[in-house]
Coordinates of C-alpha atoms and ligand atoms in Angstrom, one line a residue:
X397 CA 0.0 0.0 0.0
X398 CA 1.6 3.4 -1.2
X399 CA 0.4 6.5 1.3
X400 CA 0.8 10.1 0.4
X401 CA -0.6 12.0 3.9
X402 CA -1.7 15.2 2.8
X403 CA -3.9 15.6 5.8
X404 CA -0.9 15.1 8.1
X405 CA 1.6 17.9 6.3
X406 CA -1.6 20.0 7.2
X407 CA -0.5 22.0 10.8
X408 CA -0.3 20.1 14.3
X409 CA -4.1 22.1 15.1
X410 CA -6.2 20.0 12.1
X411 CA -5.4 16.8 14.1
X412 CA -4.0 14.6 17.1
X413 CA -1.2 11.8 16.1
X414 CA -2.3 8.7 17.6
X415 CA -1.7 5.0 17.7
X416 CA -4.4 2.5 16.6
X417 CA -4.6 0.1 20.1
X418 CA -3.9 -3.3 19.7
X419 CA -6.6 -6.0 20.1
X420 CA -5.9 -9.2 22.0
X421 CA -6.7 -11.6 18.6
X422 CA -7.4 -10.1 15.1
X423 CA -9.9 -12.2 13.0
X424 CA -11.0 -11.6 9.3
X425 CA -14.8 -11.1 9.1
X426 CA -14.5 -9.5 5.1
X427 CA -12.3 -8.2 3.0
X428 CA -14.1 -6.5 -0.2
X429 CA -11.9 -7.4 -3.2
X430 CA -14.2 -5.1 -5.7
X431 CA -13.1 -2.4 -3.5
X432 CA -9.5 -3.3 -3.4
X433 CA -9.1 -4.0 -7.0
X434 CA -10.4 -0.3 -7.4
X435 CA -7.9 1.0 -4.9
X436 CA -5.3 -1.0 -6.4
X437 CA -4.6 -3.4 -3.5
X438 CA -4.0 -7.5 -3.6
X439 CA -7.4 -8.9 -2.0
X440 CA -5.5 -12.0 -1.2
X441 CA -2.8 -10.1 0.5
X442 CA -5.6 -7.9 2.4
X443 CA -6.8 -11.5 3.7
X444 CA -3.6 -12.1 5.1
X445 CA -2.2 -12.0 8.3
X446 CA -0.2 -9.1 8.1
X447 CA -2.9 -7.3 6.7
X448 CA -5.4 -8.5 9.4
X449 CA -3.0 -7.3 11.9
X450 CA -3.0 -3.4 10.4
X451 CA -6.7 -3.6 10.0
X452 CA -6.9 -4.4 13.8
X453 CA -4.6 -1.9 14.7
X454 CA -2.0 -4.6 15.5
X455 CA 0.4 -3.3 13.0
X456 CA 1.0 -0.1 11.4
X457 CA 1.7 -0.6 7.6
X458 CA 5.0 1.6 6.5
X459 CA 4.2 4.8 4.6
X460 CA 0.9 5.1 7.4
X461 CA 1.1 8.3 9.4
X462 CA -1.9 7.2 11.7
X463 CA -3.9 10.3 13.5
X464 CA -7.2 11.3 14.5
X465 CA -8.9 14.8 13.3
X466 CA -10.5 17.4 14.8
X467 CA -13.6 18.6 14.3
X468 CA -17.1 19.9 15.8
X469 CA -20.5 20.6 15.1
X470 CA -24.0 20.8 15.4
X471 CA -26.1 17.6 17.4
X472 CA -29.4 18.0 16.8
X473 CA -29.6 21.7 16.7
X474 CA -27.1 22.2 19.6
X475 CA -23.2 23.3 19.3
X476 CA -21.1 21.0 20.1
X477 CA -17.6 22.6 20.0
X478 CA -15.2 19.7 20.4
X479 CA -16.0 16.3 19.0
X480 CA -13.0 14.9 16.7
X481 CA -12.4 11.4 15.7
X482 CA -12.9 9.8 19.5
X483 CA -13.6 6.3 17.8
X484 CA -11.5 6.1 14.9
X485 CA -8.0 6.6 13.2
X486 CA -7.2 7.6 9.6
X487 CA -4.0 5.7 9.0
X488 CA -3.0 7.7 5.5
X489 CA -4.3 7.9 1.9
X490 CA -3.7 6.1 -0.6
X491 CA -3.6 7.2 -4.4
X492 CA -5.2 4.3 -6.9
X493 CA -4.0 3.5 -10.2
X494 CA -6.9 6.2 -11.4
X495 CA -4.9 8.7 -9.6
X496 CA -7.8 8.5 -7.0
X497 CA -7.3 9.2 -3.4
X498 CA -8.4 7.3 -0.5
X499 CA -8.7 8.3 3.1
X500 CA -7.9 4.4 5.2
X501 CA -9.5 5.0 8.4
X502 CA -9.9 2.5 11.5
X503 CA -13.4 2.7 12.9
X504 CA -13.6 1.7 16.3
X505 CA -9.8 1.1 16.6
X506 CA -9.2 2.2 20.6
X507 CA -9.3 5.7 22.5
X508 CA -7.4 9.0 20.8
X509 CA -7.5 12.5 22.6
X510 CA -11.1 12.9 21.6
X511 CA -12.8 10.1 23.1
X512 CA -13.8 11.7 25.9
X513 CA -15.6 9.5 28.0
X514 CA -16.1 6.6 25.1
X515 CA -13.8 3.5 25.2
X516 CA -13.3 4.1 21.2
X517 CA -14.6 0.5 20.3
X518 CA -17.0 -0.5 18.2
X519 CA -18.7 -4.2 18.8
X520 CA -19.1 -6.4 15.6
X521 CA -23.1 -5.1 15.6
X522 CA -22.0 -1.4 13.9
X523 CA -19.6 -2.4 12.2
X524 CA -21.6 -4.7 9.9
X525 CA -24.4 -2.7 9.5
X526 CA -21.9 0.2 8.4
X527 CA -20.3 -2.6 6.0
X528 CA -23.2 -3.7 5.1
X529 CA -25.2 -0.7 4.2
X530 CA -22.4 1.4 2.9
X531 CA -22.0 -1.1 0.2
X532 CA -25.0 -1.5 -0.8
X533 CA -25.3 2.5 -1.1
X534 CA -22.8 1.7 -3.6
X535 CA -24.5 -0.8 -5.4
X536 CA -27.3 1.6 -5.7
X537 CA -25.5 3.9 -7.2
X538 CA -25.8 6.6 -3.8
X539 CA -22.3 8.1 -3.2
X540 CA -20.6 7.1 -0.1
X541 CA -17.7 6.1 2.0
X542 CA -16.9 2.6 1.4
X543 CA -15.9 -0.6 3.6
X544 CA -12.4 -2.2 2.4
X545 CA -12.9 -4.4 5.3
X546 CA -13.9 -5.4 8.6
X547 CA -12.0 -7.8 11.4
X548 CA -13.1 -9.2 15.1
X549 CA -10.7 -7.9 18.0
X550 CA -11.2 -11.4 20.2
X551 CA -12.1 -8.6 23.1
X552 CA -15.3 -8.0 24.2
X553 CA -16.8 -4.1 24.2
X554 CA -19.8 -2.9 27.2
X555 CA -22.6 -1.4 26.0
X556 CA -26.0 -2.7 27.6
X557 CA -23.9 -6.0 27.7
X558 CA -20.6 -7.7 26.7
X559 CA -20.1 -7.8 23.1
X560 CA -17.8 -9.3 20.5
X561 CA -15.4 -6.2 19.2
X562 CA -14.7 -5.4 15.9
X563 CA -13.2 -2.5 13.8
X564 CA -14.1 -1.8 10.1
X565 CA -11.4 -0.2 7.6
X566 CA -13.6 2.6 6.0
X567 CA -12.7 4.2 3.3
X568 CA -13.4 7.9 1.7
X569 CA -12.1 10.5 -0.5
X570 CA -12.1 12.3 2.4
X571 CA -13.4 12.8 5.6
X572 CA -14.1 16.4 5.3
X573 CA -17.3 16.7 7.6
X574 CA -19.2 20.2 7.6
X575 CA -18.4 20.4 11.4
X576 CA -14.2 20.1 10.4
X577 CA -14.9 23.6 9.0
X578 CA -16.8 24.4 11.9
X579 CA -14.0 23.5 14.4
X580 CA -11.6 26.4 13.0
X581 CA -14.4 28.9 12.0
X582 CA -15.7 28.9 15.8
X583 CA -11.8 29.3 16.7
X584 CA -11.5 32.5 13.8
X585 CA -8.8 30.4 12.3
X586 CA -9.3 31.5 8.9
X587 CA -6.3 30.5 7.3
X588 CA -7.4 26.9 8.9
X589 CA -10.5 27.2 6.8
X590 CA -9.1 28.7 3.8
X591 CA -6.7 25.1 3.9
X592 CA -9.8 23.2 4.1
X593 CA -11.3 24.8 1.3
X594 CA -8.0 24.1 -0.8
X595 CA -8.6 20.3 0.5
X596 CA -12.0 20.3 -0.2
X597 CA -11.8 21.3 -4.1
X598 CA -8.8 19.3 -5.1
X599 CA -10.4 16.1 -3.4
X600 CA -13.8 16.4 -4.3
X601 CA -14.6 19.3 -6.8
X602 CA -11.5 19.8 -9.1
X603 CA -11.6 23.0 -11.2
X604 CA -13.7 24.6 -8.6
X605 CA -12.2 28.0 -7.3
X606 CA -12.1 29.9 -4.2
X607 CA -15.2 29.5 -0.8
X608 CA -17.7 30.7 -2.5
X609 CA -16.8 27.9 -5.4
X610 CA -17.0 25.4 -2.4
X611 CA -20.0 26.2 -1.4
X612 CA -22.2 26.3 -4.3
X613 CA -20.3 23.3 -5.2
X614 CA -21.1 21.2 -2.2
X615 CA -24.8 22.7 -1.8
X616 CA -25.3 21.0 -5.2
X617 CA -23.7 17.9 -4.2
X618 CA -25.7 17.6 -1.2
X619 CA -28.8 18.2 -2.9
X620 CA -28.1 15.5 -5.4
X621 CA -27.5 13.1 -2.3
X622 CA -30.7 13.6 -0.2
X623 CA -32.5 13.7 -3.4
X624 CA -30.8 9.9 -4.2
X625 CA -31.7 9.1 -0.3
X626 CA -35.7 9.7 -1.3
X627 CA -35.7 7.8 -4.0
X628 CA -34.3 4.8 -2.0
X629 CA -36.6 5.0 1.0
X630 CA -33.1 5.7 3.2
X631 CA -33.2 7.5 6.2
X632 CA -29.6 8.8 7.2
X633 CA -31.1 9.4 10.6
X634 CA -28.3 11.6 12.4
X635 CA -27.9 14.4 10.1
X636 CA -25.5 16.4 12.9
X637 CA -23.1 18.6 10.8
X638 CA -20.3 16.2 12.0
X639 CA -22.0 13.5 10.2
X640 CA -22.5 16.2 6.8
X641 CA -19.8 15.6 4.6
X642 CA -18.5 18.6 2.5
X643 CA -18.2 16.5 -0.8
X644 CA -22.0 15.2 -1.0
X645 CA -21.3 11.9 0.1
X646 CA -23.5 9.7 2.9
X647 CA -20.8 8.7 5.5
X648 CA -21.5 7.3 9.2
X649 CA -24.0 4.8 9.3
X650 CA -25.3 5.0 12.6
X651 CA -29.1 4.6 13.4
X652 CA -29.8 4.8 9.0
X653 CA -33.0 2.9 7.8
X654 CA -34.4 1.8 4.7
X655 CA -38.1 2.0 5.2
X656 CA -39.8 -1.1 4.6
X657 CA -43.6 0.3 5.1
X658 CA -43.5 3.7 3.8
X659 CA -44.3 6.7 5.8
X660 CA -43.2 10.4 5.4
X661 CA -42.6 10.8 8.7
X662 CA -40.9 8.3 9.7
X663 CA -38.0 8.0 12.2
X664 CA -35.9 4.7 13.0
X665 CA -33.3 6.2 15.4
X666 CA -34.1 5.7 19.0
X667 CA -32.5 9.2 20.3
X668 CA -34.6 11.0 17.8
X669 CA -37.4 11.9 20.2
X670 CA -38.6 14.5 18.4
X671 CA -38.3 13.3 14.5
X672 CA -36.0 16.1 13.4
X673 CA -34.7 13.7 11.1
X674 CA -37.2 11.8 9.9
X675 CA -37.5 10.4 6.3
X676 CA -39.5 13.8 5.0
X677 CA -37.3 16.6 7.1
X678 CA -34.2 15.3 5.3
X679 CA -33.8 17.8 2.7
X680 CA -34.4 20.3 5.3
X681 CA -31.7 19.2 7.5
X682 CA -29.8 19.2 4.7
X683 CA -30.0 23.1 4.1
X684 CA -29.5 24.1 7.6
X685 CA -25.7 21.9 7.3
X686 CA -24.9 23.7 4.2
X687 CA -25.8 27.0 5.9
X688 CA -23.4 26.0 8.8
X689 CA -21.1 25.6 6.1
X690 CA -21.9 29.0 4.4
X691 CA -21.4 30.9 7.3
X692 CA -17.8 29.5 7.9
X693 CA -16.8 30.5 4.4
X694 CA -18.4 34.2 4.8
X695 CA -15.2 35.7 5.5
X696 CA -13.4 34.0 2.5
X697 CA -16.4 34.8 -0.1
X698 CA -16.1 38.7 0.3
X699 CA -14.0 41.1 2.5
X700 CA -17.4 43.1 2.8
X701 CA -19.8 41.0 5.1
X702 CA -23.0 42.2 3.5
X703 CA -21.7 40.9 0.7
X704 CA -20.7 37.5 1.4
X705 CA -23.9 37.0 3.6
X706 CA -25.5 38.0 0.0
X707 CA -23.3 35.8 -1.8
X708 CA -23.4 32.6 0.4
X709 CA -27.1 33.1 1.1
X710 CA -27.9 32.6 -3.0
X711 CA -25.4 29.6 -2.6
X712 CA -27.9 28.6 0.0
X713 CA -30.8 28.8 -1.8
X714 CA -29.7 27.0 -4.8
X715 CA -30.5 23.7 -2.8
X716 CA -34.5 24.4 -2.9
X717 CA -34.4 24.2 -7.0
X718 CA -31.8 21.6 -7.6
X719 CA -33.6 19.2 -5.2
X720 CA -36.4 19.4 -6.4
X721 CA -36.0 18.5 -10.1
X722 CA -33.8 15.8 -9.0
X723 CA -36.1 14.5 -7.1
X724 CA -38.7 14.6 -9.4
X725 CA -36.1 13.4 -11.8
X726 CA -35.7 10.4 -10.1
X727 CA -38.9 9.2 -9.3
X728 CA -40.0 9.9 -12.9
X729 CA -37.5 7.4 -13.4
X730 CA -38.8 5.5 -11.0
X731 CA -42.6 5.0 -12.4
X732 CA -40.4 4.4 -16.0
X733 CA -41.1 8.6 -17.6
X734 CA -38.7 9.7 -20.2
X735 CA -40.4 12.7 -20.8
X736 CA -41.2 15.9 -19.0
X737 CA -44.8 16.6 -18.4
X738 CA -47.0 18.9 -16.3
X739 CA -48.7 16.6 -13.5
X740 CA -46.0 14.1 -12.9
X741 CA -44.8 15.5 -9.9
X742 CA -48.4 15.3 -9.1
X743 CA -48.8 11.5 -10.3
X744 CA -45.7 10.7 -7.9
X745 CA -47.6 11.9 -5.4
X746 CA -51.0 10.3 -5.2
X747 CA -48.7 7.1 -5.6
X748 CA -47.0 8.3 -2.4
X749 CA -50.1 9.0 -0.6
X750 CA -51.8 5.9 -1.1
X751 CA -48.8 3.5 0.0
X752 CA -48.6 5.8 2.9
X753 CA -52.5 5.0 3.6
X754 CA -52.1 1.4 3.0
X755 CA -48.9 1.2 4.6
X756 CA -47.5 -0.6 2.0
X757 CA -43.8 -1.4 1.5
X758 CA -41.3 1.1 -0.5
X759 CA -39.4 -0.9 -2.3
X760 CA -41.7 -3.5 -2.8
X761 CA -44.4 -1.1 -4.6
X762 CA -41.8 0.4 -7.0
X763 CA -40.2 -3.3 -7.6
X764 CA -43.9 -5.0 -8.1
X765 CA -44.4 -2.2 -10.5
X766 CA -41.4 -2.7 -12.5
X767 CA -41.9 -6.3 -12.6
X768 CA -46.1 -6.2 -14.1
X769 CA -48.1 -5.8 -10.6
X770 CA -47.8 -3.4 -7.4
X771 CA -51.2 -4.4 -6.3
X772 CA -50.4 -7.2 -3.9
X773 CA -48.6 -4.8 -2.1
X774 CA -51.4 -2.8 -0.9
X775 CA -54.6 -4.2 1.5
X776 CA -57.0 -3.4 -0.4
X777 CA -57.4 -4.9 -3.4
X778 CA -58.1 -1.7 -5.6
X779 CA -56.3 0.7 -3.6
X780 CA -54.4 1.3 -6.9
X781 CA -56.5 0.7 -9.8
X782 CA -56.8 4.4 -10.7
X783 CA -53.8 5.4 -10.2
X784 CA -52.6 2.8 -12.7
X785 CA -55.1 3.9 -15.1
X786 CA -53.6 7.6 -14.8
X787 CA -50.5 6.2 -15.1
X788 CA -50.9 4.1 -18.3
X789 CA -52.6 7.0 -19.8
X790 CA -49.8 9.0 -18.4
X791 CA -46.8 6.5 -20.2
X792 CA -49.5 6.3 -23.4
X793 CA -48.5 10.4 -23.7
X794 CA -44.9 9.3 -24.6
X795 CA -45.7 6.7 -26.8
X796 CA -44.7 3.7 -25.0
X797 CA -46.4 1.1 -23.2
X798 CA -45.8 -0.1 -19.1
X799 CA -44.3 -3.0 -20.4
X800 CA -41.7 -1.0 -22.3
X801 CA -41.4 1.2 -19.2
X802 CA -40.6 -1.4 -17.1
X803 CA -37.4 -2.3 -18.6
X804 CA -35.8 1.0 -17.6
X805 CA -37.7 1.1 -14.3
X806 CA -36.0 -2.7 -13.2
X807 CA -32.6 -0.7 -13.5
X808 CA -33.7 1.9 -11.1
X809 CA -36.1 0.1 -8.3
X810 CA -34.1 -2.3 -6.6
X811 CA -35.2 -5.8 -5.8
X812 CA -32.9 -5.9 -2.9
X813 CA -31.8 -3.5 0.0
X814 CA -30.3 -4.2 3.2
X815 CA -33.5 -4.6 4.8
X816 CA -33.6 -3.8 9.1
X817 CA -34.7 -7.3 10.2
X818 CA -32.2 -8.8 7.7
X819 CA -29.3 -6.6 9.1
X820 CA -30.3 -7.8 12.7
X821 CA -30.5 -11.3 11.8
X822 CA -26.9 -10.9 10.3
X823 CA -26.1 -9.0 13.6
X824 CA -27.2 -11.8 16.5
X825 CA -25.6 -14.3 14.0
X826 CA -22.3 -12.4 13.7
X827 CA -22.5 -12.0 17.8
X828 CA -22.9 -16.0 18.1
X829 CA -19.5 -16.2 15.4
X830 CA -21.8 -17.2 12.5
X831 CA -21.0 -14.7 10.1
X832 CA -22.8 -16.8 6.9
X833 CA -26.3 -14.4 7.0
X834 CA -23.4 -11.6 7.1
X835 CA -21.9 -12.5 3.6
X836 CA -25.2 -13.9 2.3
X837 CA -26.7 -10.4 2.6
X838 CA -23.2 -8.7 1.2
X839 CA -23.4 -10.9 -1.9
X840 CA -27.0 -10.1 -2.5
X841 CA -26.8 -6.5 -2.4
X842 CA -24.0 -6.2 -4.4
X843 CA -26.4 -6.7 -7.1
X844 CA -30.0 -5.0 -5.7
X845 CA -31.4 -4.8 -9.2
X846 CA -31.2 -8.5 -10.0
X847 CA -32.7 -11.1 -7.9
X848 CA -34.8 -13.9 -8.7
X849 CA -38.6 -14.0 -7.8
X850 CA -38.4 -15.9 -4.7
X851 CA -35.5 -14.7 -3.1
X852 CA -36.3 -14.7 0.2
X853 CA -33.9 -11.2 0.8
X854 CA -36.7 -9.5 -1.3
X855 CA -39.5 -9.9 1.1
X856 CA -41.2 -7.3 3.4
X857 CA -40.5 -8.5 7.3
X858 CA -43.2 -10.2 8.8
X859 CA -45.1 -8.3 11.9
X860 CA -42.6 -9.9 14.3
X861 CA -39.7 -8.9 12.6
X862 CA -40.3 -5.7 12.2
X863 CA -37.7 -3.6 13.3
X864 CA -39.0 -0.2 14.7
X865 CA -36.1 1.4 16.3
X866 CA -32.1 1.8 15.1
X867 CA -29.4 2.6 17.6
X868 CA -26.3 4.6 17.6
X869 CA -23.3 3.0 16.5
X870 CA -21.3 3.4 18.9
Ligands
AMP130 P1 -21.3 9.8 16.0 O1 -22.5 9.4 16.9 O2 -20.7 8.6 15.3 O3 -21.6 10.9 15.0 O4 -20.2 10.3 17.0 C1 -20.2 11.5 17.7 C2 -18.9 11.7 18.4 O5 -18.8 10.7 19.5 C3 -17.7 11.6 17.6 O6 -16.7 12.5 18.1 C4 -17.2 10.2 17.9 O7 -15.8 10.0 17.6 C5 -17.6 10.0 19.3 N1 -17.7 8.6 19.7 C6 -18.8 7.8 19.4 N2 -18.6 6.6 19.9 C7 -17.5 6.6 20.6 C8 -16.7 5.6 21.4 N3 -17.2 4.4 21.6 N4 -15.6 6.0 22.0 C9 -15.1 7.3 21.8 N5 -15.8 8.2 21.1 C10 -16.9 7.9 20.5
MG131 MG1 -20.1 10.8 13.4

């Protein structure tokens, strides 16, 4: 593995050196050889001892310059001046074949000077639902940071009880959160910002110039992202500006959800009392981040404040429009539309409102109508009769027929995502050592648009294995 640091020959104040902590007794759960093949790595050599030992923290690999990085921000709604990497350690970046750099960080790889009070472990239950849906964000197509791999400790971590520890090796372009901006802006570092904004553009926006650049830049990147989330029934479900990152990618998996019975307002995460981020608020949320953001650029947009309020506040609102045609872009895409017409966002809709009523399944609906028939999905019987008679009419407009629709619409309405009784199933079996419902799920949602009729990872959970409530992965 070849590292460049870039974040390390930043100054001493962007970060704390630090030493992942040994574990007692490394053990491979994964190793994703698409991933490493991408980053131009040797799977078989990741799925080697030596290699098990630096993804356990056991071993630092030469070229590594292993740290944690500061940052802040916003927890729901409230400042939060100090946070930092308390659980994790980036170990260096390494530049692929394509040129492409990649942040190698250690989640849940032992205390650094930002723990605080945590024990900066992870147990083998977050880390592979973070595997686990990450990757299947990237089989969907959602940007994100990915999971290069993921390895038991042999110690156990105390939570509500003694668990089985584990670390994952994510990987990202970057790591640049909205609250790493934060962290200097609150200290009126301003060259500190004006660093991040040169990091920001060459690692995620090239041929971007200057804050303002940034700005508008990641506001459109973000809006692209919650708009992708929508379309996938995903609930991020801890949209704190720490967990906003700058280049419009979804990154820590905490309490996230796909919806299985869709609702607007609903919320998985069980610290989420008051639904600020349920499913609907998203974009919202969304908005108030990249405002954080703006406001931490203001003094590199314009000398003049009233100018660079101006400036960044137009940035600001250039989420609203962008949103919404991608939105509506993609669930025209979704109900199989090539064309533009007035009353589609309207069609989306009723289609929206009625599985909300019935209480029928997300991904199951758009699937079933891909695939010739939704109706089974709803309780009763012609709960969407008219609405496909609309529709036909609506797909007639353009010529085309639903069956001819349906052949784009099976490339965009997945047959399988990582479903939340399917990820706990995985979990209690990895906790007993079984890690076969684990790789199962992996393998299936490397491919969520293809899946036979009857596979049984397609299927809504039954009442009993609902899951109504995600927890924080820590
Ligand atoms: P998160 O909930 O993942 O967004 O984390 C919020 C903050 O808490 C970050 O600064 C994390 O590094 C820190 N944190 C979360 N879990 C732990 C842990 N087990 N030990 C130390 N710090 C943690
Ligand atoms: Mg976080």
């Amino acid at each position: 593995m070849l590292f460049d640091n870039s974040y390390a020959r930043l100054p001493d104040r962007f970060f704390a050196p630090v030493l992942p902590v040994p574990v007692a007794e490394p053990g491979l759960i994964a190793v994703n050889a698409a991933l490493a093949a991408e980053m131009g790595l040797d799977a078989k050599a990741l799925a080697g001892p030596d290699w098990i030992a630096v993804f356990a923290g056991n071993r630092v690999p030469d070229g590594a310059h292993p740290l944690a990085q500061a940052y802040a921000g916003h927890q729901f709604g409230n400042w939060v001046p100090q946070l930092g990497d308390g659980r994790a350690v980036l170990l260096g970046e390494v530049v692929g074949p394509d040129q492409r750099r990649w942040d190698v960080q250690l989640k849940g790889a032992g205390r650094t000077p930002f723990s605080r009070g945590g024990d900066g472990r992870a147990w083998v239950g977050p880390v592979i639902r973070e595997y686990l849906v990450s990757e299947a964000m990237a089989a969907l197509g959602v940007p994100t940071t990915r999971a290069l791999a993921a390895v038991t400790t042999g110690e156990m971590v105390y939570r509500e009880g003694a668990f089985p520890g584990a670390v994952l090796c994510r990987v990202a372009p970057s790591h640049l959160r909205v609250g790493t901006f934060q962290f200097f802006s609150a200290r009126g570092d301003e060259a500190a910002v004006a660093l991040l904004v040169d990091m920001a553009i060459e690692r995620h926006y090239p041929g971007v110039s200057g804050a303002l650049g940034l700005l508008q830049a990641a506001v459109k990147a973000q809006a692209r992202l919650v708009a992708q989330w929508m379309s996938l029934g995903f609930i991020h479900g801890v949209m704190n500006t720490d967990n906003s990152h700058v280049g419009g990618i979804t990154i820590d998996y905490g309490p996230c959800a796909f919806m299985d019975q869709y609702h607007p307002d609903r919320v998985f995460s069980s610290i989420d009392r008051q639904g600020r981020y349920a499913y609907s608020n998203q974009a919202q949320i969304a908005v108030w981040n990249m405002a954080q953001l703006a406001t931490c650029l203001l003094p590199l947009i314009s000398s003049d404040r009233d100018t660079a309020i101006e400036l960044a506040t137009e940035a600001v609102h250039m989420f609203a429009p962008i949103y919404e045609a991608e939105w509506l872009a993609r669930f025209r895409a979704k109900i199989g539309l090539v064309t533009d017409h007035d009353g589609d966002q309207q069609l989306v809709e009723v289609l929206l409102q009625r599985m909300a009523v019935q209480g029928a399944d997300f991904t199951r609906v758009f699937r079933g109508l891909s695939e010739g028939d939704a109706m089974p999905e709803f309780t009763e019987p012609d709960a969407l009769s008219d609405w496909v008679g609309d529709w036909t009419t609506r797909l007639a407009a353009e010529g085309r027929t639903a069956a001819q629709a349906q052949v784009g619409m099976l490339g965009v309405n997945p047959a399988i995502i990582p479903r939340n009784h399917r990820i706990e199933e995985a979990i209690v079996a990895a906790v007993a050592g079984d890690f076969a419902p684990f790789h199962r799920l992996n393998a299936a949602l490397a491919t969520p648009f293809h899946a036979k009729p009857d596979d049984p990872l397609r299927a809504a959970p039954w009442p009993d294995q609902v899951v109504r409530q995600t927890f924080c992965g820590t």
